[in-house]
Amino acid sequence: MKEYLILLAQVYPDFRLAELDALAKLNGIDVDLSQHDPTRPFLKVQLRDDNDAQALISRAVLSKAIYELWGEGESYEQLHESVKGNSSNKFEVYKNVTFKFDFEGYKGRQNSKAKKAIIESFEYLGFQGAVDLKSPKECFTVIEEYEVFGMEKASKPKYIWFGRLVSLSQRTEKNVVETYDLKKRGYIGTTSFDAELSLVTCNLAHVKSGHIIYDPFAGTGSFLVTAAHFGGLAIGSDIDVRMLSGNGSEQNVKSNFKDYGTPTNFIDVLTMDFTHNALRKGFGIDTIICDPPYGVREGLRVLGAKNEEKAAGREKNIVDGEVAHLRRDFVPPKKPYELADMLNDLLSFAGERLPVGGRLAFWMPTANDDFSETIIPQHERLSLQYSLEQEFHKWSRRLLVYVKMDESYAGETRNGLKELNIRNFRERYFRGFSERSR
C-alpha cells in the first residue's frame, strides 16, 4: 500500500466523505477514509497503486486532486527530512522525465520570490529532465496549510506536504461545476436543481456509462443532463407538460442535451403522472434519481378526482358529439397528494423495478424541528446507504441514497412521515415553521 493525499474542495464538507466512499465502492477500491476532517481540505489515505488513486478521484466533484505523498512536516526542514527518509527510492525513477513544480495553498500562499527559493531547496531530488510548464510528464506539488489569526494569516505555513500529482478531478480538470452552472444553461426553470449537487448525486447513485437513468419528476431535466455527463442514458417523466416542452423546439429539456454535446444520451421525456406510470414492466431501469416536488408552489397533485362519485357522473358528458374525457383537449382532474404517500410510492416503485445493486437517490424536505432518523422512509428491499443534509435555517433537504438488495435481505417497510403524522410541508413552509407539527 502507498500513501496518498487528497486535496478536497471547501464546499459541502458533509457530502465529501460520502462521495469518496461511493466512488470507492463503484470502482471496487478498499480505502480507509476515517481520517477525514470536515473542517480541512486534506485527507491522507492508503491505496494499492496509482490506478486506484486515479479511479477514486478522476470523476469526483467535491475533490480537486490526489497526490502520491512523498513527505510532510511542520516546517520545510522537517519536510525535506521526510522526503529524503521516505521517498529517496523514487528519485531515480523520475530523474529524466519532463516536470514542473506547482504550489497549492490553504488560507495563504507564497509570493513568487519565495516559491523560487522553495523549488531550489529541492535540488537534492537530482532531477535532470527538462522543465515543462505546459505539458510535463510529472507535476510535483508543494501543498501548504496556513493558520489565520483574526484578519491576518501566519507568515509561514503550519503544515506542508510534498507529492507527485496522480490525477485531477472532474472539478479541476473538466471545470465541470462551472460548465453545468444553471446560469449558463440554455433551458432552466424556477425549480431547476443546483448543478453541483446534481453532479454529486449522480456519483452517489453510481451513474454509469450505458446505464438507464430515470427521473420520475424530471422538470427541466437537471438530473438527466448531469447523468448524461457520466454516460447515463436519460429518460424522464413529469406531470406538467409545460416543464418538459419549455418554449417549443428551441429551448426545452432535449435542447440542453444538444448544448452539452450529449444528444445521444437522451432517450425521451414523457408527460406522465408517476402514480399512473406507463413504463412497461420489462423496461430496464438501472438507477432512479430525482428531487420530488415538495408542493410548496401549488401543492402536490396527482391524476384523479376528489369526489369519485361526482366524477363518475361526468363520464357521460358529451361535447360537440364526443365523449368529453376522450377528446384531445380534455384536461384530466387532479386530486391532492401527500408527500408521505409520494415517498411510499417512490420506494415501492424502486423496490420493484430496480435490479439488485441498482440505486435510488432522492431529496426529501423536512422542518428541522421535526427531523429524526425515524422519519426516513424504508423499504424491505432497499438498504439506506447515505443520509446527507443541506440546511436552510429552519428547514433542510436531505439526500437519501438506497441500494436494491437481493431476496435474502431482511429489511422493513415503514414511513415515519405518515406514522408520526408530520404536517403538510407546504403548510408549514408558508407559516415559517413557527408551529410544531404534532
Coordinates of C-alpha atoms in Angstrom, one line a residue:
M1 CA 0.0 0.0 0.0
K2 CA 1.2 3.6 -0.8
E3 CA 0.3 6.8 0.9
Y4 CA -1.7 9.5 -1.0
L5 CA -3.0 12.9 -0.2
I6 CA -6.4 14.0 -1.4
L7 CA -7.0 17.7 -1.8
L8 CA -10.7 18.4 -1.2
A9 CA -12.9 21.3 -2.2
Q10 CA -14.0 23.5 0.6
V11 CA -17.7 23.1 -0.2
Y12 CA -20.4 20.8 1.1
P13 CA -18.0 19.2 3.7
D14 CA -20.6 16.8 4.9
F15 CA -21.0 15.4 1.4
R16 CA -17.3 14.9 0.6
L17 CA -16.8 11.7 2.5
A18 CA -19.9 10.1 1.1
E19 CA -18.9 10.9 -2.4
L20 CA -15.4 9.4 -1.9
D21 CA -17.0 6.3 -0.3
A22 CA -19.4 5.9 -3.2
L23 CA -16.7 6.2 -5.8
A24 CA -14.5 3.7 -3.9
K25 CA -17.4 1.2 -3.9
L26 CA -18.2 2.0 -7.6
N27 CA -14.6 1.0 -8.5
G28 CA -14.1 -1.8 -6.0
I29 CA -11.4 0.1 -4.1
D30 CA -10.7 -0.7 -0.5
V31 CA -9.8 2.5 1.3
D32 CA -9.9 3.8 4.9
L33 CA -11.5 7.3 4.9
S34 CA -11.6 7.7 8.7
Q35 CA -9.0 10.5 8.8
H36 CA -11.4 12.9 7.1
D37 CA -11.8 16.2 8.9
P38 CA -14.7 18.3 7.5
T39 CA -13.0 21.5 8.6
R40 CA -9.9 20.9 6.5
P41 CA -9.4 20.2 2.8
F42 CA -6.8 17.5 3.2
L43 CA -7.2 13.7 3.6
K44 CA -4.5 11.1 3.8
V45 CA -5.3 7.7 2.5
Q46 CA -3.6 4.4 1.7
L47 CA -4.2 2.9 -1.7
R48 CA -2.8 0.0 -3.7
D49 CA -1.4 2.0 -6.6
D50 CA -1.8 5.0 -8.9
N51 CA -4.6 3.2 -10.8
D52 CA -6.8 3.0 -7.7
A53 CA -5.9 6.7 -6.9
Q54 CA -6.9 7.8 -10.4
A55 CA -10.1 5.7 -10.3
L56 CA -11.1 7.2 -6.9
I57 CA -10.7 10.8 -7.9
S58 CA -11.0 11.2 -11.6
R59 CA -14.8 11.7 -11.6
A60 CA -15.1 13.3 -8.2
V61 CA -16.8 16.7 -7.9
L62 CA -16.1 17.6 -4.2
S63 CA -12.3 16.7 -4.5
K64 CA -9.7 18.6 -6.5
A65 CA -6.8 16.2 -6.9
I66 CA -4.8 13.3 -5.5
Y67 CA -1.1 13.1 -4.9
E68 CA 1.4 10.4 -4.2
L69 CA 2.7 11.6 -0.9
W70 CA 6.5 11.9 -0.8
G71 CA 6.9 13.7 2.5
E72 CA 5.3 16.1 5.1
G73 CA 6.2 18.2 8.1
E74 CA 5.5 21.3 10.2
S75 CA 8.4 23.1 8.6
Y76 CA 10.4 22.9 5.4
E77 CA 13.3 21.4 7.4
Q78 CA 11.0 18.6 8.6
L79 CA 9.5 18.2 5.1
H80 CA 12.9 17.7 3.4
E81 CA 13.9 15.2 6.1
S82 CA 10.7 13.3 5.5
V83 CA 11.1 13.3 1.7
K84 CA 14.7 12.1 2.0
G85 CA 13.8 9.4 4.5
N86 CA 10.7 8.1 3.0
S87 CA 11.0 8.6 -0.8
S88 CA 14.6 8.6 -1.8
N89 CA 14.0 5.3 -3.7
K90 CA 11.7 7.3 -6.1
F91 CA 14.3 9.9 -7.1
E92 CA 15.9 7.8 -9.7
V93 CA 12.6 6.7 -11.2
Y94 CA 11.7 10.3 -12.2
K95 CA 15.2 11.5 -12.8
N96 CA 14.9 12.1 -16.5
V97 CA 11.2 12.9 -17.1
T98 CA 9.9 16.3 -18.0
F99 CA 8.5 18.0 -14.9
K100 CA 7.3 21.1 -13.2
F101 CA 6.7 22.3 -9.7
D102 CA 3.4 23.7 -8.5
F103 CA 2.0 25.2 -5.3
E104 CA -1.3 24.7 -3.5
G105 CA -2.1 26.9 -0.5
Y106 CA -4.9 26.8 2.0
K107 CA -5.6 30.1 3.8
G108 CA -2.4 31.6 2.4
R109 CA 0.2 31.5 -0.3
Q110 CA 3.8 32.2 -1.1
N111 CA 5.0 35.1 -3.3
S112 CA 7.0 34.4 -6.5
K113 CA 10.4 35.0 -4.9
A114 CA 9.6 32.6 -2.0
K115 CA 8.3 30.0 -4.4
K116 CA 11.6 30.1 -6.4
A117 CA 13.6 29.6 -3.2
I118 CA 11.5 26.7 -2.1
I119 CA 11.9 25.0 -5.5
E120 CA 15.6 25.4 -5.3
S121 CA 15.6 23.8 -1.9
F122 CA 14.5 20.5 -3.5
E123 CA 17.8 20.4 -5.5
Y124 CA 18.7 17.1 -3.8
L125 CA 16.0 15.3 -5.8
G126 CA 18.5 15.3 -8.7
F127 CA 16.0 15.7 -11.5
Q128 CA 17.8 16.1 -14.8
G129 CA 14.7 16.2 -17.1
A130 CA 13.6 19.3 -18.8
V131 CA 11.3 21.7 -17.1
D132 CA 8.0 21.9 -19.0
L133 CA 5.4 24.3 -17.6
K134 CA 2.7 23.5 -20.2
S135 CA 2.6 19.7 -20.6
P136 CA 5.1 18.0 -18.2
K137 CA 5.2 14.3 -17.7
E138 CA 5.1 14.8 -14.0
C139 CA 3.9 17.6 -11.7
F140 CA 5.4 17.8 -8.3
T141 CA 3.4 19.9 -5.8
V142 CA 4.1 21.7 -2.6
I143 CA 0.9 21.9 -0.5
E144 CA 0.8 24.4 2.3
E145 CA -1.7 25.0 5.1
Y146 CA -1.7 28.3 6.9
E147 CA -3.3 29.4 10.1
V148 CA -5.4 32.6 10.3
F149 CA -5.4 34.9 13.3
G150 CA -8.4 37.2 13.1
M151 CA -7.9 39.1 9.8
E152 CA -4.2 38.2 9.4
K153 CA -2.6 34.9 8.3
A154 CA 0.5 33.5 9.6
S155 CA 3.8 34.4 7.9
K156 CA 4.7 30.8 7.4
P157 CA 2.7 27.6 6.9
K158 CA 1.8 25.5 9.9
Y159 CA 2.0 22.3 7.9
I160 CA 3.4 21.3 4.5
W161 CA 3.1 18.3 2.2
F162 CA 5.1 17.4 -0.9
G163 CA 3.8 15.0 -3.5
R164 CA 3.5 13.9 -7.2
L165 CA 0.2 14.7 -8.9
V166 CA -1.5 11.4 -9.9
S167 CA -4.9 12.7 -11.0
L168 CA -7.0 15.8 -11.2
S169 CA -10.8 15.5 -10.5
Q170 CA -13.7 16.4 -12.8
R171 CA -14.0 19.6 -10.8
T172 CA -10.4 20.7 -11.6
E173 CA -9.6 19.1 -14.9
K174 CA -13.0 19.4 -16.6
N175 CA -14.2 22.5 -14.7
V176 CA -17.5 20.6 -14.5
V177 CA -19.2 22.7 -11.9
E178 CA -18.9 25.9 -13.9
T179 CA -19.8 24.0 -17.1
Y180 CA -23.1 22.9 -15.7
D181 CA -23.8 26.1 -13.8
L182 CA -27.5 26.9 -14.2
K183 CA -26.7 30.5 -15.2
K184 CA -25.0 29.1 -18.3
R185 CA -27.7 26.6 -19.3
G186 CA -30.0 27.2 -22.2
Y187 CA -33.2 26.0 -20.6
I188 CA -33.9 26.2 -16.9
G189 CA -37.0 26.8 -14.7
T190 CA -37.7 28.1 -11.2
T191 CA -37.3 24.6 -9.7
S192 CA -34.1 23.6 -11.7
F193 CA -31.8 21.8 -9.3
D194 CA -28.4 23.1 -8.2
A195 CA -25.8 21.8 -10.8
E196 CA -23.0 20.9 -8.3
L197 CA -25.2 18.8 -6.0
S198 CA -26.8 17.3 -9.1
L199 CA -23.4 16.0 -10.2
V200 CA -22.6 14.8 -6.7
T201 CA -26.0 13.0 -6.5
C202 CA -25.1 11.1 -9.8
N203 CA -21.8 9.9 -8.2
L204 CA -23.6 8.7 -5.0
A205 CA -26.1 7.0 -7.2
H206 CA -23.4 5.2 -9.2
V207 CA -24.5 6.5 -12.6
K208 CA -22.5 4.5 -15.2
S209 CA -22.0 4.7 -18.9
G210 CA -24.7 2.9 -20.8
H211 CA -27.0 2.5 -17.8
I212 CA -30.6 3.8 -18.0
I213 CA -31.3 6.6 -15.6
Y214 CA -34.9 7.5 -14.8
D215 CA -36.1 10.7 -13.2
P216 CA -39.9 10.5 -12.5
F217 CA -40.1 14.2 -11.6
A218 CA -37.9 15.5 -14.4
G219 CA -38.9 19.1 -14.6
T220 CA -36.3 20.9 -16.7
G221 CA -34.1 17.8 -16.6
S222 CA -31.3 18.8 -14.2
F223 CA -30.5 15.3 -13.1
L224 CA -30.9 13.9 -16.6
V225 CA -28.4 16.3 -18.0
T226 CA -25.7 15.6 -15.4
A227 CA -26.4 11.8 -15.6
A228 CA -25.6 12.1 -19.3
H229 CA -22.3 13.8 -18.4
F230 CA -21.3 10.5 -16.7
G231 CA -22.5 8.4 -19.7
G232 CA -26.0 7.6 -18.4
L233 CA -28.9 7.1 -20.8
A234 CA -31.6 9.5 -19.6
I235 CA -35.3 9.1 -19.6
G236 CA -37.7 11.2 -17.5
S237 CA -41.3 12.0 -16.8
D238 CA -43.3 14.8 -15.3
I239 CA -47.0 15.5 -14.8
D240 CA -46.5 19.1 -16.1
V241 CA -46.0 19.1 -19.9
R242 CA -45.0 22.8 -19.7
M243 CA -41.8 22.0 -17.8
L244 CA -40.8 19.4 -20.4
S245 CA -41.6 21.3 -23.5
G246 CA -40.2 24.6 -22.5
N247 CA -40.8 27.3 -25.1
G248 CA -41.1 24.9 -28.0
S249 CA -38.4 23.5 -30.3
E250 CA -35.7 25.9 -29.4
Q251 CA -35.3 25.6 -25.6
N252 CA -36.5 22.6 -23.8
V253 CA -35.2 19.5 -21.9
K254 CA -33.9 18.0 -25.2
S255 CA -32.1 21.1 -26.3
N256 CA -30.0 21.1 -23.1
F257 CA -28.5 17.7 -24.2
K258 CA -27.6 19.2 -27.5
D259 CA -26.0 22.2 -25.8
Y260 CA -23.8 19.9 -23.7
G261 CA -22.9 17.6 -26.6
T262 CA -24.8 14.6 -25.2
P263 CA -27.8 14.2 -27.5
T264 CA -27.2 10.5 -28.0
N265 CA -27.7 10.0 -24.2
F266 CA -31.2 11.4 -24.3
I267 CA -33.9 8.8 -24.6
D268 CA -37.0 10.9 -24.0
V269 CA -39.2 12.7 -21.5
L270 CA -42.9 11.8 -21.1
T271 CA -45.9 13.7 -19.8
M272 CA -47.0 11.3 -17.1
D273 CA -48.3 11.1 -13.6
F274 CA -45.8 9.0 -11.7
T275 CA -48.6 7.2 -9.8
H276 CA -50.0 6.1 -13.1
N277 CA -46.7 5.0 -14.6
A278 CA -46.8 4.0 -18.2
L279 CA -43.3 2.5 -18.5
R280 CA -43.7 -1.2 -19.3
K281 CA -42.6 -3.7 -16.7
G282 CA -39.9 -5.1 -19.0
F283 CA -38.2 -1.7 -19.5
G284 CA -34.9 -1.9 -17.6
I285 CA -34.1 0.9 -15.2
D286 CA -30.7 0.8 -13.6
T287 CA -30.8 4.0 -11.5
I288 CA -33.5 6.4 -10.2
I289 CA -32.5 9.9 -9.3
C290 CA -35.0 12.7 -8.5
D291 CA -36.0 15.7 -6.5
P292 CA -39.7 15.0 -5.8
P293 CA -41.9 18.1 -5.7
Y294 CA -42.4 19.4 -2.2
G295 CA -45.7 21.0 -3.1
V296 CA -44.5 24.5 -2.0
R297 CA -45.6 26.4 -5.1
E298 CA -49.0 25.0 -5.7
G299 CA -49.5 21.9 -3.6
L300 CA -48.9 18.3 -4.7
R301 CA -51.4 16.8 -7.2
V302 CA -51.9 13.6 -9.0
L303 CA -54.4 12.4 -11.5
G304 CA -57.8 11.6 -10.1
A305 CA -60.9 13.2 -8.7
K306 CA -61.6 14.3 -5.1
N307 CA -65.1 13.1 -5.4
E308 CA -65.2 9.8 -7.3
E309 CA -69.0 9.6 -7.4
K310 CA -69.3 13.1 -8.9
A311 CA -66.6 12.4 -11.4
A312 CA -68.2 9.1 -12.5
G313 CA -71.4 11.0 -13.4
R314 CA -69.4 13.2 -15.7
E315 CA -68.1 10.3 -17.8
K316 CA -71.2 10.6 -20.0
N317 CA -70.6 14.3 -20.7
I318 CA -70.8 15.0 -24.5
V319 CA -69.0 17.9 -26.1
D320 CA -69.6 18.5 -29.9
G321 CA -70.7 14.9 -30.3
E322 CA -67.7 13.4 -28.5
V323 CA -67.4 11.9 -25.0
A324 CA -65.6 14.7 -23.1
H325 CA -62.8 12.7 -21.5
L326 CA -61.8 11.1 -24.9
R327 CA -61.3 14.5 -26.5
R328 CA -57.7 15.6 -27.2
D329 CA -58.2 18.9 -25.4
F330 CA -59.5 17.1 -22.3
V331 CA -57.8 18.2 -19.1
P332 CA -57.9 15.4 -16.6
P333 CA -58.8 16.3 -13.0
K334 CA -56.2 16.2 -10.2
K335 CA -56.5 15.5 -6.5
P336 CA -54.3 16.4 -3.5
Y337 CA -51.3 14.1 -2.8
E338 CA -49.3 13.9 0.4
L339 CA -45.5 13.9 0.5
A340 CA -45.6 10.8 2.6
D341 CA -47.6 8.9 0.0
M342 CA -45.3 10.1 -2.7
L343 CA -42.3 8.8 -1.0
N344 CA -44.1 5.5 -0.3
D345 CA -44.9 5.1 -4.0
L346 CA -41.3 6.1 -5.0
L347 CA -39.7 3.5 -2.7
S348 CA -42.2 0.8 -3.8
F349 CA -41.5 1.5 -7.5
A350 CA -37.8 1.3 -6.9
G351 CA -38.1 -1.9 -4.9
E352 CA -40.0 -3.4 -7.7
R353 CA -38.2 -2.1 -10.8
L354 CA -34.6 -1.7 -9.9
P355 CA -32.2 -4.6 -10.4
V356 CA -30.2 -6.0 -7.5
G357 CA -27.4 -3.4 -6.9
G358 CA -29.4 -0.6 -8.6
R359 CA -29.6 2.7 -6.7
L360 CA -32.4 5.1 -5.8
A361 CA -31.3 8.7 -4.8
F362 CA -33.8 11.4 -4.0
W363 CA -34.0 14.6 -1.9
M364 CA -36.5 14.8 0.9
P365 CA -37.6 18.1 2.7
T366 CA -38.1 18.3 6.4
A367 CA -38.6 21.0 9.0
N368 CA -35.5 20.9 11.3
D369 CA -37.6 20.7 14.5
D370 CA -39.4 17.6 13.1
F371 CA -36.4 15.6 12.0
S372 CA -35.4 12.3 13.5
E373 CA -33.9 9.2 11.8
T374 CA -37.3 7.5 12.3
I375 CA -39.0 9.7 9.6
I376 CA -36.6 8.4 6.9
P377 CA -38.8 6.1 4.8
Q378 CA -37.7 2.5 4.5
H379 CA -38.5 -0.4 2.2
E380 CA -37.9 -4.1 2.7
R381 CA -35.8 -4.5 -0.4
L382 CA -33.8 -1.2 -0.2
S383 CA -30.9 -0.6 2.1
L384 CA -30.2 3.0 3.1
Q385 CA -26.6 3.9 2.1
Y386 CA -26.4 7.7 2.8
S387 CA -28.5 10.3 4.6
L388 CA -26.9 13.7 4.0
E389 CA -28.3 17.1 5.0
Q390 CA -28.3 20.5 3.3
E391 CA -29.6 23.0 5.8
F392 CA -31.6 26.2 5.1
H393 CA -32.1 27.6 8.6
K394 CA -35.5 26.3 9.7
W395 CA -35.8 23.6 7.1
S396 CA -33.5 21.2 5.4
R397 CA -33.4 18.9 2.4
R398 CA -31.8 15.6 2.8
L399 CA -30.3 13.4 0.1
L400 CA -31.2 9.8 0.7
V401 CA -29.5 7.0 -1.3
Y402 CA -30.6 3.4 -1.3
V403 CA -29.4 0.3 -2.9
K404 CA -31.6 -2.6 -4.1
M405 CA -30.8 -5.8 -2.2
D406 CA -31.5 -9.4 -3.1
E407 CA -34.2 -11.6 -1.6
S408 CA -32.1 -12.6 1.4
Y409 CA -32.2 -9.0 2.7
A410 CA -34.4 -8.7 5.8
G411 CA -35.4 -5.0 5.7
E412 CA -38.6 -3.3 6.9
T413 CA -41.1 -1.1 5.1
R414 CA -42.2 1.9 7.1
N415 CA -42.9 5.6 6.5
G416 CA -42.2 7.8 9.5
L417 CA -43.8 10.9 8.0
K418 CA -47.1 9.1 7.9
E419 CA -46.7 7.2 11.2
L420 CA -45.8 10.4 13.2
N421 CA -48.4 12.5 11.4
I422 CA -45.9 15.1 10.2
R423 CA -47.9 18.1 9.0
N424 CA -48.0 19.0 5.3
F425 CA -44.6 20.5 4.4
R426 CA -46.1 23.3 2.2
E427 CA -48.4 24.4 5.0
R428 CA -45.5 24.7 7.5
Y429 CA -43.2 26.4 4.9
F430 CA -45.6 29.3 4.4
R431 CA -46.1 29.7 8.2
G432 CA -42.3 29.9 8.7
F433 CA -42.2 26.6 10.6
S434 CA -43.4 28.6 13.6
E435 CA -45.6 25.7 14.9
R436 CA -44.7 22.3 15.9
S437 CA -46.0 19.5 13.6
R438 CA -47.6 17.4 16.3

